[in-house]
Amino acid sequence: MASNNTYQLDPGPLDPSVLTEQLTHRSRDIWIGNDNMILNTRKCDGKFWDLVNEHPIHPRVLDVIRLSGLYGVYRSHRPVVDRSLITSLVERWRPETHTFHFKTGEATITLQDVEILYGLPVKGNPVLGCEPQRTIVDWQNICQRLLGFTPHTHDFKHSSLKVSALNAHLRLQPQLSDLATQDMVNEKARCYMFWMIAGLMLADTSGGLLKLMYLPMLEDITAVGSYSWGSATLAFLYRFLCKASQSTQNEIAGFLPLLQIWAWERVTVLRPQIVAQRDTRNIFPVGLPRGPHAARWFAHFSWTNTTKHVLRVFRDALDSMTEDQFIWEPYSVDLIESLPDYCRVGRDIWRARVPIFCWDVVEVHLPDRVMRQFGLVQEIPSPFPFDATHFHHDRRGRPNTNWELEHAQWLPFWNHIDQYVCNAPIIHGSLRYDDPYLIWFRRITRFVIGNPTSRPQQLQGYVPNATAYETMARHIHLMVNKAISLGDNPSMEEFYIFRAMVRDEGSNCLTYVQEADRINVQANYRRDEVQSDHLHPPIRRRGKGGVAGRRVRAVERGRALIEMGDEDQATQDVQAPPEYEPTNTEIVPYMTPQTPQISRDPSISSHENVFGSYRPQHFENAPNFTSSPVEGNELNNSNNELNDDETEDASQGGEPSVKKKRIIFPKLCGTGSHHLNEHGQKKKTKGNKVSVVTKKKNQG
């Protein structure tokens, strides 16, 4: 029996030309046993939603927020972020391609997802600026001018403001008075927008701190909507996905609700079932525009068919995900047209292959790798020049940096974004398994993440099975592929090699998936009783009442000697072949002195001899391997013995002579006094003499 180390599933990549940073990726640590690390999700939106639930934002303030392009974030509210779900997605994020690598292909969050799900504008100026050195007094003055209050000195930490200070200010005067001026409305709107930008959309790992560098961008309240907040949010999320995918990281930030809802929209095995929408009449006043597509996930869920908070289950579900469990186009044309206008303003640049910015962050939007998400044909994408240290650069130690000048080499691509929109033919149906893109992708990707090397008894809770499934599928695929390559007329040596391959591959596979105990037990998975629908219909012939009828019944019971002519041979051919019962007999090496050279019958590759008239599809080129070559030709049955002439031909390795009639040797009757074939003789008595008259068949 093979040892446990006989076979080890290679999770990939088989071709390392694309995933060049596999040695530092967290999937490598998972494969060697460090599989229980759940990322900490850094965010500071809890107090924000508590505040707006208790004190809904005034309609005048909401009108200002709507013009800024941030209305969809507020209107969608928030889902409860599942850290285990986020972690399982990060494990499949590849910084080299800015895509998730699933078994079905590459997928990613695009500008289309950002605008449809949250209504964030993707067209406009990049979110860049200059960050001069400022003192706490300078920031206090800016807060007083733009936000309407002066935070205490201890409310600042470096160039960030504590969330608690902003929360306390908004709770002092939760409602605007009827006599509030437009400046007061703008100040209140800036407070909410600053919190949404720095605490929700562009949240970092600091937790309860809000970066003040975004605050000066809100000074001109009419210019806030001119920025591409959608691309900035996506770039910021890309950056933290790239960081969190490294084995040294234990936390992630960014707009995580976007990541989770993107997964719910596309991966059916992850999404909960929406039971009913939540009542939002007290939160969102009547008369405001409808929310974006993500607003439908602010609802009551049913988790009957979906798990939550269990990393091992999420990982295994993604490892075993099939094509029909991933929705490539969740946004139909009708759905897009039914959304508010602010959810589709930038639809003409959704497929732009351009860099995207958020101050110090520069990432690349690569829709050409996920064209199926737009209903287009996916080709093998062009290589992307990847900088392995791109996510190591940040604002630290870079005071007085003008980020527009810093990114001057990349800005022309964004400024001429219309020229970099990717196009392809419309796809019809799903990709075949043998599509050139999928063949290429399966070689360059990390196929599975989980590695359940321990026995199930040693694991508590859910036991992953995706790796075991993939192992068995690969072994079966290898054997089928080998069988097809043999063709219709394989040599006897090829049969021996194939037989040994089936034995070894099967043993190794069973050992690896913790089923090695089956190897030394006969494989018998068929019922003992015969079902009525499995019985062959009786042979109907004329004259069954006499000797001919008894002879037919005896033949059907296998107790009579017959010489099978053409008519009988035709009848015999329709009988079902004997079922193959695998054994554990050791295989003797081919052409050893102890193994006689066995002749090959010309019909050994005939499909009719294997499947009868019910030949299954997809076996056009498959040889007859329902039984081993030795077992099919050994002299183990008196009815299969060779005559003298055939023995001589077989011993010389030639083809046996073709028999026109099959001879079944006579068997004794139950009394033991005569043979069964003597029943066809009649005795005639004449006087005291007894003569035996044998009926002769007509030779005509």
XYZ file of C-alpha atoms in Angstrom:
700
model
C 0.000 0.000 0.000
C 1.307 3.413 -0.881
C 2.461 5.675 1.903
C 0.788 8.955 2.786
C 3.546 10.850 1.004
C 3.205 8.955 -2.260
C 1.124 11.690 -3.834
C 0.916 15.350 -2.931
C -1.559 17.571 -4.745
C 0.231 20.448 -6.442
C -1.959 23.516 -5.836
C -0.088 25.551 -8.433
C 0.928 27.629 -10.128
C 2.367 25.091 -12.554
C 3.659 28.002 -14.606
C 5.096 30.724 -12.291
C 5.392 33.372 -14.980
C 2.349 35.347 -13.727
C 2.081 34.767 -9.965
C 5.658 35.731 -9.256
C 5.074 36.556 -5.571
C 3.760 33.162 -4.471
C 6.492 32.699 -1.854
C 5.213 35.694 0.130
C 1.503 35.138 -0.459
C -0.654 34.043 2.442
C -1.914 31.011 0.483
C 1.549 29.462 0.888
C 1.277 29.636 4.681
C -2.188 28.098 4.533
C -0.876 25.164 2.502
C 1.782 24.373 5.113
C -0.677 24.414 7.995
C -1.225 28.011 9.143
C -4.862 28.064 8.099
C -6.711 29.671 11.009
C -5.633 33.304 10.630
C -8.704 35.547 10.366
C -7.953 39.125 9.368
C -8.943 41.999 11.620
C -11.224 44.344 9.709
C -10.381 47.935 10.563
C -13.210 50.428 10.214
C -14.771 53.279 12.151
C -18.296 53.393 10.796
C -20.128 51.903 13.765
C -20.707 55.194 15.539
C -21.678 56.850 12.257
C -24.586 54.482 11.669
C -25.619 54.623 15.309
C -25.804 58.396 14.991
C -27.839 58.509 11.767
C -30.201 55.813 13.043
C -30.934 57.863 16.143
C -30.891 61.239 14.396
C -31.599 61.009 10.650
C -29.781 63.516 8.504
C -31.789 66.617 7.684
C -33.209 66.716 4.106
C -31.340 69.954 3.352
C -28.072 68.341 4.370
C -28.882 65.238 2.351
C -29.458 67.405 -0.690
C -25.891 68.742 -0.394
C -24.554 65.207 0.077
C -26.465 64.093 -3.016
C -24.762 66.743 -5.141
C -21.369 65.633 -3.833
C -21.765 62.105 -5.227
C -21.662 60.393 -1.816
C -25.406 59.976 -1.409
C -25.382 56.301 -2.448
C -23.053 55.347 0.405
C -25.436 56.801 2.955
C -28.544 55.478 1.199
C -27.209 51.894 1.166
C -26.611 51.844 4.905
C -24.230 49.036 5.881
C -24.155 45.252 6.048
C -22.554 43.475 8.976
C -19.067 42.705 7.690
C -18.127 39.040 8.012
C -14.396 38.847 8.792
C -14.166 35.198 7.752
C -15.762 35.915 4.383
C -13.414 38.845 3.811
C -10.422 36.669 4.742
C -11.419 33.900 2.333
C -11.589 36.446 -0.498
C -8.225 37.970 0.412
C -6.667 34.504 0.201
C -7.568 34.464 -3.491
C -6.536 38.026 -4.275
C -3.392 38.287 -6.388
C -1.523 41.614 -6.300
C 0.261 40.659 -9.540
C -3.016 40.851 -11.489
C -5.353 42.822 -9.186
C -7.879 40.020 -9.534
C -9.344 37.185 -7.490
C -8.265 33.791 -8.810
C -11.183 31.370 -8.648
C -11.428 27.941 -10.269
C -13.701 29.483 -12.892
C -11.216 32.194 -13.881
C -10.150 35.671 -12.843
C -12.649 38.150 -11.417
C -12.327 41.520 -9.753
C -14.145 44.613 -8.520
C -14.356 47.131 -11.349
C -15.463 50.702 -11.836
C -18.797 49.252 -12.962
C -19.324 47.578 -9.578
C -18.466 50.742 -7.661
C -20.903 52.916 -9.595
C -23.774 50.429 -9.812
C -23.560 49.187 -6.231
C -22.907 52.492 -4.450
C -23.495 55.207 -7.026
C -20.039 56.694 -6.461
C -18.929 58.812 -9.435
C -16.127 57.232 -11.472
C -15.724 60.110 -13.911
C -13.998 63.279 -12.803
C -10.745 64.523 -11.367
C -8.469 62.078 -9.575
C -8.434 62.362 -5.792
C -5.000 63.963 -5.428
C -3.665 66.961 -3.596
C -0.789 68.591 -1.772
C -0.158 67.841 1.868
C 1.890 70.617 3.471
C 3.060 70.330 7.039
C 0.483 71.789 9.405
C 0.437 72.243 13.142
C -2.426 71.309 15.435
C -3.421 74.986 15.554
C -3.617 75.051 11.774
C -5.918 72.036 11.802
C -8.054 73.568 14.539
C -8.574 76.648 12.405
C -9.465 74.533 9.353
C -11.964 72.494 11.390
C -13.574 75.666 12.725
C -13.910 77.135 9.260
C -15.161 74.016 7.460
C -16.832 71.902 10.155
C -18.134 74.595 12.511
C -16.294 73.506 15.672
C -12.793 73.540 17.153
C -11.566 70.172 18.447
C -9.404 70.009 21.556
C -5.693 69.471 21.269
C -5.942 65.923 22.606
C -8.446 65.103 19.836
C -5.626 65.157 17.290
C -3.043 62.492 16.620
C -0.431 63.511 14.095
C -2.503 64.618 11.074
C -5.675 62.753 12.054
C -8.777 63.596 14.048
C -10.368 61.225 16.531
C -13.794 59.943 15.557
C -15.044 60.552 19.082
C -14.545 64.316 18.695
C -16.588 64.526 15.489
C -19.267 62.245 16.920
C -19.578 64.385 20.052
C -19.943 67.556 17.981
C -22.729 66.121 15.792
C -24.628 64.892 18.831
C -24.619 68.322 20.456
C -26.884 69.701 17.724
C -28.301 66.661 15.909
C -31.001 68.664 14.126
C -30.827 71.877 12.183
C -33.168 74.670 13.140
C -35.603 76.068 10.657
C -33.611 79.318 10.622
C -30.327 77.607 9.721
C -28.346 79.396 7.043
C -26.852 77.668 4.000
C -23.389 77.967 5.568
C -24.640 76.030 8.602
C -26.120 73.397 6.286
C -22.823 73.145 4.419
C -20.866 72.778 7.653
C -23.125 69.961 8.786
C -22.875 68.314 5.365
C -19.056 68.524 5.501
C -19.061 66.766 8.868
C -20.990 63.812 7.467
C -19.073 63.746 4.176
C -15.705 63.914 5.939
C -16.731 61.001 8.144
C -17.965 58.969 5.161
C -14.797 59.602 3.160
C -12.181 59.120 5.871
C -14.066 56.597 8.003
C -16.016 54.466 5.512
C -14.830 54.717 1.918
C -11.131 55.388 2.570
C -10.779 53.957 6.070
C -7.259 52.960 7.059
C -5.930 50.621 9.739
C -5.750 53.353 12.406
C -9.239 52.443 13.598
C -10.783 55.443 15.339
C -8.860 58.138 13.451
C -9.878 60.208 10.419
C -7.173 61.507 8.082
C -7.431 65.274 7.873
C -5.807 65.509 4.427
C -9.245 64.908 2.831
C -10.864 67.832 4.672
C -9.504 70.707 2.505
C -11.001 68.976 -0.570
C -14.452 69.742 0.888
C -13.926 73.494 1.198
C -15.666 74.320 -2.080
C -18.920 72.471 -1.515
C -19.873 72.775 -5.195
C -16.626 71.121 -6.352
C -16.878 68.009 -4.204
C -18.893 66.208 -6.876
C -16.212 66.849 -9.512
C -13.884 64.222 -8.029
C -13.828 60.582 -9.036
C -14.606 59.213 -5.592
C -15.453 55.839 -7.074
C -12.012 55.275 -8.587
C -10.340 56.544 -5.404
C -12.372 54.128 -3.288
C -11.484 51.267 -5.615
C -7.757 52.157 -5.633
C -7.729 52.310 -1.838
C -9.438 48.918 -1.568
C -7.004 47.445 -4.129
C -4.079 48.671 -2.027
C -5.296 47.011 1.146
C -6.204 43.795 -0.660
C -2.635 43.670 -1.992
C -1.218 44.295 1.480
C -3.507 41.845 3.268
C -2.677 39.073 0.770
C 0.854 38.954 2.187
C 1.607 36.320 4.795
C 2.979 38.911 7.237
C -0.283 40.879 7.529
C -3.119 40.331 9.982
C -5.504 43.203 9.204
C -7.294 44.861 6.318
C -9.033 48.183 5.776
C -10.740 50.020 2.957
C -14.395 50.014 1.916
C -15.082 46.435 3.010
C -18.879 46.589 2.492
C -18.133 47.025 -1.218
C -16.013 43.860 -1.192
C -18.603 41.818 0.685
C -21.601 42.912 -1.383
C -19.605 42.357 -4.587
C -19.095 38.750 -3.439
C -22.769 38.342 -2.525
C -23.821 39.581 -5.956
C -21.621 37.111 -7.832
C -20.799 34.023 -5.735
C -24.008 32.119 -5.052
C -22.472 29.831 -2.412
C -21.602 32.854 -0.237
C -24.737 34.968 -0.400
C -27.494 34.866 2.222
C -31.132 34.760 1.243
C -32.979 38.075 1.509
C -36.145 37.537 3.532
C -37.500 41.085 3.766
C -36.265 44.650 3.382
C -35.678 46.681 6.518
C -37.960 49.566 7.354
C -36.027 52.723 6.443
C -38.825 55.262 6.551
C -37.387 56.867 9.695
C -33.878 57.012 8.217
C -34.501 58.126 4.644
C -37.167 60.818 4.246
C -39.734 60.588 1.493
C -38.974 62.486 -1.704
C -35.261 61.628 -1.962
C -33.869 59.614 -4.890
C -33.834 55.847 -4.635
C -30.739 54.127 -3.389
C -28.178 52.304 -5.555
C -28.144 48.568 -6.119
C -26.341 47.829 -2.837
C -29.332 49.205 -0.919
C -31.183 45.935 -1.495
C -28.748 44.202 0.882
C -29.914 46.331 3.822
C -32.397 43.626 4.701
C -33.271 40.706 6.943
C -31.417 37.534 5.921
C -31.964 33.816 6.158
C -28.842 31.678 6.667
C -30.509 28.310 6.171
C -28.439 27.399 3.111
C -25.412 29.621 3.710
C -22.847 29.728 6.465
C -21.391 32.773 8.176
C -18.318 33.499 10.300
C -16.631 30.144 9.468
C -13.435 30.635 7.480
C -12.896 26.938 6.758
C -16.324 26.620 5.147
C -15.894 29.770 3.046
C -12.477 28.620 1.868
C -13.726 25.163 0.943
C -16.735 26.604 -0.897
C -14.454 28.756 -3.049
C -12.027 25.866 -3.600
C -14.809 23.677 -4.968
C -16.811 26.407 -6.743
C -18.175 25.441 -10.147
C -18.958 27.581 -13.172
C -22.675 27.787 -12.424
C -21.971 29.078 -8.903
C -20.389 32.293 -10.156
C -22.540 34.953 -11.818
C -20.451 36.786 -14.378
C -23.135 39.353 -15.237
C -25.310 40.124 -12.209
C -26.354 43.480 -13.704
C -28.637 42.977 -16.664
C -29.390 45.760 -19.113
C -32.886 46.126 -17.667
C -31.501 46.338 -14.141
C -29.001 49.034 -15.096
C -31.691 51.074 -16.818
C -33.921 50.816 -13.751
C -31.285 52.296 -11.420
C -31.098 56.024 -10.622
C -29.172 58.137 -13.096
C -26.217 58.644 -10.762
C -25.529 54.864 -10.927
C -24.672 54.817 -14.644
C -23.141 58.186 -15.531
C -19.710 56.683 -16.190
C -20.762 53.565 -18.063
C -18.627 54.470 -21.085
C -15.386 54.131 -19.038
C -16.263 51.044 -16.992
C -13.881 48.976 -19.147
C -10.963 51.439 -19.164
C -7.510 49.950 -18.537
C -5.984 52.862 -16.623
C -4.236 53.711 -13.354
C -6.491 54.876 -10.528
C -5.426 57.225 -7.742
C -6.034 58.158 -4.129
C -3.340 60.545 -2.936
C -0.235 58.373 -2.382
C -1.981 55.262 -3.753
C -1.640 54.316 -7.419
C -3.179 51.040 -8.569
C -4.145 49.758 -11.999
C -7.648 48.937 -13.181
C -7.404 45.852 -15.460
C -10.812 45.023 -16.966
C -9.160 43.194 -19.874
C -8.544 40.290 -17.480
C -12.252 39.981 -16.595
C -14.092 40.678 -19.843
C -16.706 38.043 -19.020
C -17.968 40.397 -16.319
C -19.060 42.677 -19.158
C -20.521 39.924 -21.348
C -17.545 39.875 -23.709
C -15.180 37.171 -24.909
C -12.200 36.591 -22.635
C -8.839 36.214 -24.340
C -5.500 35.498 -22.714
C -4.672 38.935 -21.256
C -1.523 40.814 -22.104
C 1.228 40.764 -19.452
C 1.116 43.463 -16.817
C 4.423 44.962 -15.572
C 4.091 44.302 -11.855
C 6.101 46.147 -9.216
C 6.469 43.836 -6.235
C 7.017 46.774 -3.882
C 4.197 48.979 -5.105
C 2.115 48.544 -1.953
C 5.061 49.309 0.328
C 5.107 53.002 -0.609
C 2.874 55.356 1.372
C 2.732 58.851 2.841
C 4.979 58.154 5.798
C 8.077 60.297 5.738
C 6.796 62.272 2.738
C 5.763 65.703 4.080
C 5.119 68.589 1.675
C 4.569 66.191 -1.207
C 2.502 67.302 -4.148
C 0.935 64.044 -5.261
C -0.131 65.423 -8.613
C 3.517 65.990 -9.472
C 4.506 62.680 -7.898
C 2.147 60.786 -10.218
C 2.732 62.945 -13.291
C 3.832 59.964 -15.394
C 0.505 58.178 -14.799
C -1.937 61.076 -14.994
C -2.023 61.304 -18.825
C -3.614 57.855 -18.942
C -6.435 59.006 -16.683
C -6.833 62.331 -18.461
C -7.336 60.469 -21.760
C -9.296 57.596 -20.285
C -11.607 57.310 -23.308
C -8.691 56.037 -25.387
C -8.023 53.065 -23.132
C -11.426 51.364 -23.086
C -11.142 47.611 -23.778
C -13.424 45.989 -26.329
C -14.087 42.400 -27.393
C -16.805 40.404 -29.187
C -19.961 39.533 -27.307
C -19.779 36.146 -25.636
C -22.501 33.576 -26.267
C -22.887 30.988 -23.533
C -20.233 29.963 -21.050
C -16.626 29.054 -21.752
C -15.851 25.429 -22.498
C -13.424 23.631 -20.222
C -11.018 23.311 -23.162
C -11.132 27.019 -24.023
C -7.572 28.336 -24.628
C -7.979 30.954 -21.907
C -9.018 28.408 -19.278
C -6.238 26.020 -20.312
C -3.756 28.870 -19.874
C -5.366 30.049 -16.634
C -5.286 26.651 -14.947
C -1.527 26.515 -15.408
C -0.708 29.993 -14.089
C -3.116 30.047 -11.124
C -3.130 28.761 -7.571
C -5.841 26.170 -8.040
C -6.808 25.446 -4.429
C -6.100 27.200 -1.131
C -7.073 24.762 1.619
C -4.963 21.711 2.412
C -6.687 19.263 4.811
C -3.618 17.076 5.385
C -4.756 15.946 8.830
C -7.176 13.098 9.206
C -10.799 14.158 9.796
C -10.694 12.758 13.334
C -8.019 15.310 14.213
C -10.041 18.292 13.014
C -12.752 19.933 15.046
C -15.766 21.261 13.215
C -16.092 21.360 9.453
C -13.746 19.118 7.452
C -12.887 20.595 4.021
C -13.314 18.262 1.059
C -12.448 20.405 -1.954
C -8.841 19.207 -2.068
C -9.907 15.574 -1.884
C -12.369 16.179 -4.709
C -9.718 17.856 -6.844
C -7.273 15.015 -6.157
C -9.743 12.346 -7.286
C -10.729 14.386 -10.342
C -7.095 14.722 -11.394
C -6.382 10.993 -11.002
C -9.475 10.035 -13.007
C -8.586 12.624 -15.644
C -5.092 11.172 -16.010
C -6.444 7.639 -16.456
C -9.103 8.677 -18.955
C -6.592 10.728 -20.915
C -4.200 7.776 -21.013
C -6.978 5.461 -22.174
C -7.902 7.818 -25.003
C -4.277 8.124 -26.090
C -4.012 4.327 -26.518
C -6.354 4.424 -29.500
C -8.497 1.584 -30.771
C -5.767 -1.042 -31.201
C -3.288 -0.823 -28.343
C -0.525 -3.378 -28.021
C -0.454 -5.911 -25.221
C 2.452 -4.099 -23.624
C 0.428 -0.880 -23.590
C -2.396 -2.760 -21.903
C -0.061 -3.929 -19.145
C 1.273 -0.413 -18.661
C -2.234 1.002 -18.526
C -3.347 -1.630 -16.053
C -0.419 -0.801 -13.771
C -1.208 2.890 -14.098
C -4.829 2.369 -13.051
C -3.674 0.368 -10.023
C -1.029 2.869 -8.926
C -3.047 6.013 -9.586
C -6.067 4.574 -7.823
C -4.047 3.433 -4.795
C -2.278 6.764 -4.447
C -5.536 8.651 -4.790
C -7.326 6.577 -2.143
C -4.377 6.980 0.201
C -4.256 10.749 -0.203
C -7.979 11.247 0.421
C -7.854 9.085 3.578
C -9.537 6.059 1.982
C -6.534 3.689 1.911
C -8.438 1.014 3.870
C -10.442 0.230 0.728
C -7.415 -0.941 -1.254
C -7.263 -4.496 0.144
C -11.028 -5.059 0.056
C -12.885 -6.265 -3.000
C -14.809 -3.465 -4.657
C -18.362 -4.738 -4.687
C -20.912 -1.955 -4.909
C -23.744 -3.782 -6.685
C -26.921 -5.251 -5.271
C -27.216 -8.986 -4.873
C -30.839 -9.183 -5.944
C -31.771 -8.861 -9.598
C -34.301 -6.206 -10.409
C -37.139 -7.056 -12.754
C -36.184 -4.312 -15.157
C -32.730 -5.871 -15.514
C -34.065 -9.218 -16.780
C -33.887 -9.963 -20.497
C -37.187 -10.764 -22.229
C -37.718 -14.482 -22.965
C -36.886 -15.825 -26.415
C -40.108 -16.539 -28.307
C -40.007 -19.458 -30.770
C -42.528 -21.685 -32.395
C -42.944 -25.295 -31.289
C -42.083 -24.982 -27.626
C -44.495 -27.691 -26.678
C -42.343 -30.602 -27.936
C -38.730 -31.620 -27.912
C -37.694 -28.300 -29.436
C -39.337 -26.430 -26.571
C -37.514 -28.525 -23.975
C -34.271 -27.985 -25.833
C -34.765 -24.181 -25.874
C -35.542 -24.087 -22.175
C -32.501 -26.222 -21.436
C -30.314 -23.899 -23.491
C -31.666 -20.876 -21.635
C -30.729 -22.559 -18.354
C -27.271 -23.403 -19.713
C -27.766 -27.170 -19.362
C -27.801 -28.362 -22.954
C -25.225 -28.860 -25.668
C -25.875 -26.979 -28.860
C -23.942 -26.163 -31.956
C -24.456 -22.509 -32.592
C -25.084 -21.735 -36.207
C -25.508 -18.339 -37.746
C -28.985 -17.886 -36.329
C -27.987 -18.939 -32.825
C -24.831 -16.841 -32.942
C -26.892 -13.775 -33.755
C -29.076 -14.518 -30.745
C -26.039 -14.930 -28.513
C -24.608 -11.579 -29.590
C -27.450 -9.590 -28.047
C -26.803 -10.991 -24.593
C -25.266 -8.503 -22.173
C -21.544 -8.967 -21.498
C -20.537 -10.180 -18.042
C -19.997 -7.426 -15.509
C -16.431 -6.583 -14.651
C -15.514 -7.258 -11.046
C -12.148 -5.696 -10.154
C -9.761 -7.823 -8.108
C -6.642 -7.182 -6.119
C -4.502 -9.705 -7.994
C -0.906 -8.600 -8.245
C 0.033 -7.648 -11.790
C 2.850 -9.703 -13.291
C 5.309 -7.572 -15.263
C 4.910 -7.806 -19.002
C 7.000 -10.389 -20.925
C 8.373 -12.112 -17.824
C 9.319 -15.803 -18.296
C 6.434 -16.905 -16.084
C 3.840 -15.081 -18.193
C 2.817 -16.788 -21.414
C 2.476 -14.646 -24.471
C -1.235 -14.119 -24.982
C -2.702 -13.599 -28.393
C -4.895 -10.612 -29.134
C -8.263 -11.049 -30.647
C -8.966 -8.565 -33.460
C -12.248 -7.626 -31.861
C -10.769 -6.665 -28.491
C -11.246 -2.953 -29.235
C -14.732 -3.339 -30.600
C -17.213 -1.105 -28.755
C -19.986 -3.615 -29.311
C -18.088 -6.241 -27.307
C -17.851 -3.840 -24.387
C -21.068 -1.871 -24.353
C -23.334 -3.903 -26.599
C -25.919 -1.815 -28.395
C -25.886 0.773 -25.594
C -22.501 2.323 -26.196
C -22.175 5.495 -24.106
C -21.210 8.778 -25.643
C -17.733 10.314 -25.339
C -16.090 6.895 -25.832
C -15.481 7.134 -29.561
C -11.728 6.662 -29.150
C -11.674 4.675 -25.941
C -10.235 1.138 -25.987
C -11.847 -1.865 -24.370
C -10.531 -1.807 -20.814
C -13.471 -3.324 -18.997
C -11.237 -6.254 -18.114
C -7.500 -6.773 -17.983
C -5.779 -8.477 -20.937
C -4.641 -11.409 -18.803
C -7.986 -12.076 -17.202
C -9.726 -11.879 -20.555
C -7.495 -14.527 -22.203
C -6.289 -16.879 -19.475
C -7.328 -20.520 -19.824
C -9.547 -20.397 -16.776
C -12.743 -21.805 -18.251
C -13.414 -25.019 -20.084
C -15.696 -23.190 -22.481
C -12.839 -20.873 -23.512
C -10.198 -23.530 -24.212
C -8.342 -23.318 -27.492
C -8.219 -26.205 -29.935
C -4.934 -27.670 -30.974
C -4.610 -25.568 -34.115
C -5.350 -22.372 -32.248
C -2.931 -23.272 -29.444
C -0.124 -23.513 -31.914
C -1.006 -20.169 -33.460
C -1.283 -18.526 -30.076
C 2.023 -19.888 -28.832
C 3.713 -18.280 -31.809
C 2.130 -14.945 -31.115
C -0.100 -15.092 -34.207
C -3.805 -14.499 -34.492
C -6.104 -17.427 -33.565
C -8.110 -19.018 -36.338
C -11.641 -17.790 -36.737
C -14.211 -20.299 -35.484
C -17.372 -20.658 -37.489
C -19.127 -22.599 -34.720
C -18.750 -22.481 -30.995
C -18.428 -25.957 -29.441
C -19.880 -26.425 -25.969
C -18.629 -29.664 -24.462
C -21.323 -32.070 -23.244
C -22.242 -32.222 -19.621
C -23.529 -35.249 -17.693
C -27.172 -35.550 -16.862
C -28.275 -35.374 -13.270
C -28.357 -39.188 -13.003
C -24.767 -39.441 -14.180
C -25.571 -42.307 -16.571
C -25.541 -40.365 -19.788
C -24.880 -36.962 -21.280
C -27.448 -34.245 -21.759
C -27.094 -34.427 -25.530
C -28.340 -38.000 -25.483
C -31.806 -36.714 -24.618
C -32.244 -36.079 -28.327
C -32.026 -39.849 -29.054
C -35.090 -42.106 -29.305
C -35.231 -45.750 -28.426
C -37.128 -48.142 -30.679
C -38.083 -51.579 -29.395
C -38.586 -54.387 -31.833
C -39.126 -57.690 -30.143
C -36.349 -58.202 -27.592
C -33.894 -55.927 -29.454
C -33.398 -52.393 -28.494
C -32.006 -50.040 -31.111
C -30.962 -46.437 -30.606
C -31.893 -44.075 -33.375
C -30.216 -40.655 -33.411
C -31.928 -37.782 -35.120
C -29.686 -36.036 -37.562
C -30.022 -32.448 -38.403
C -30.500 -31.547 -41.969
C -27.235 -30.412 -43.418
C -28.939 -28.152 -45.918
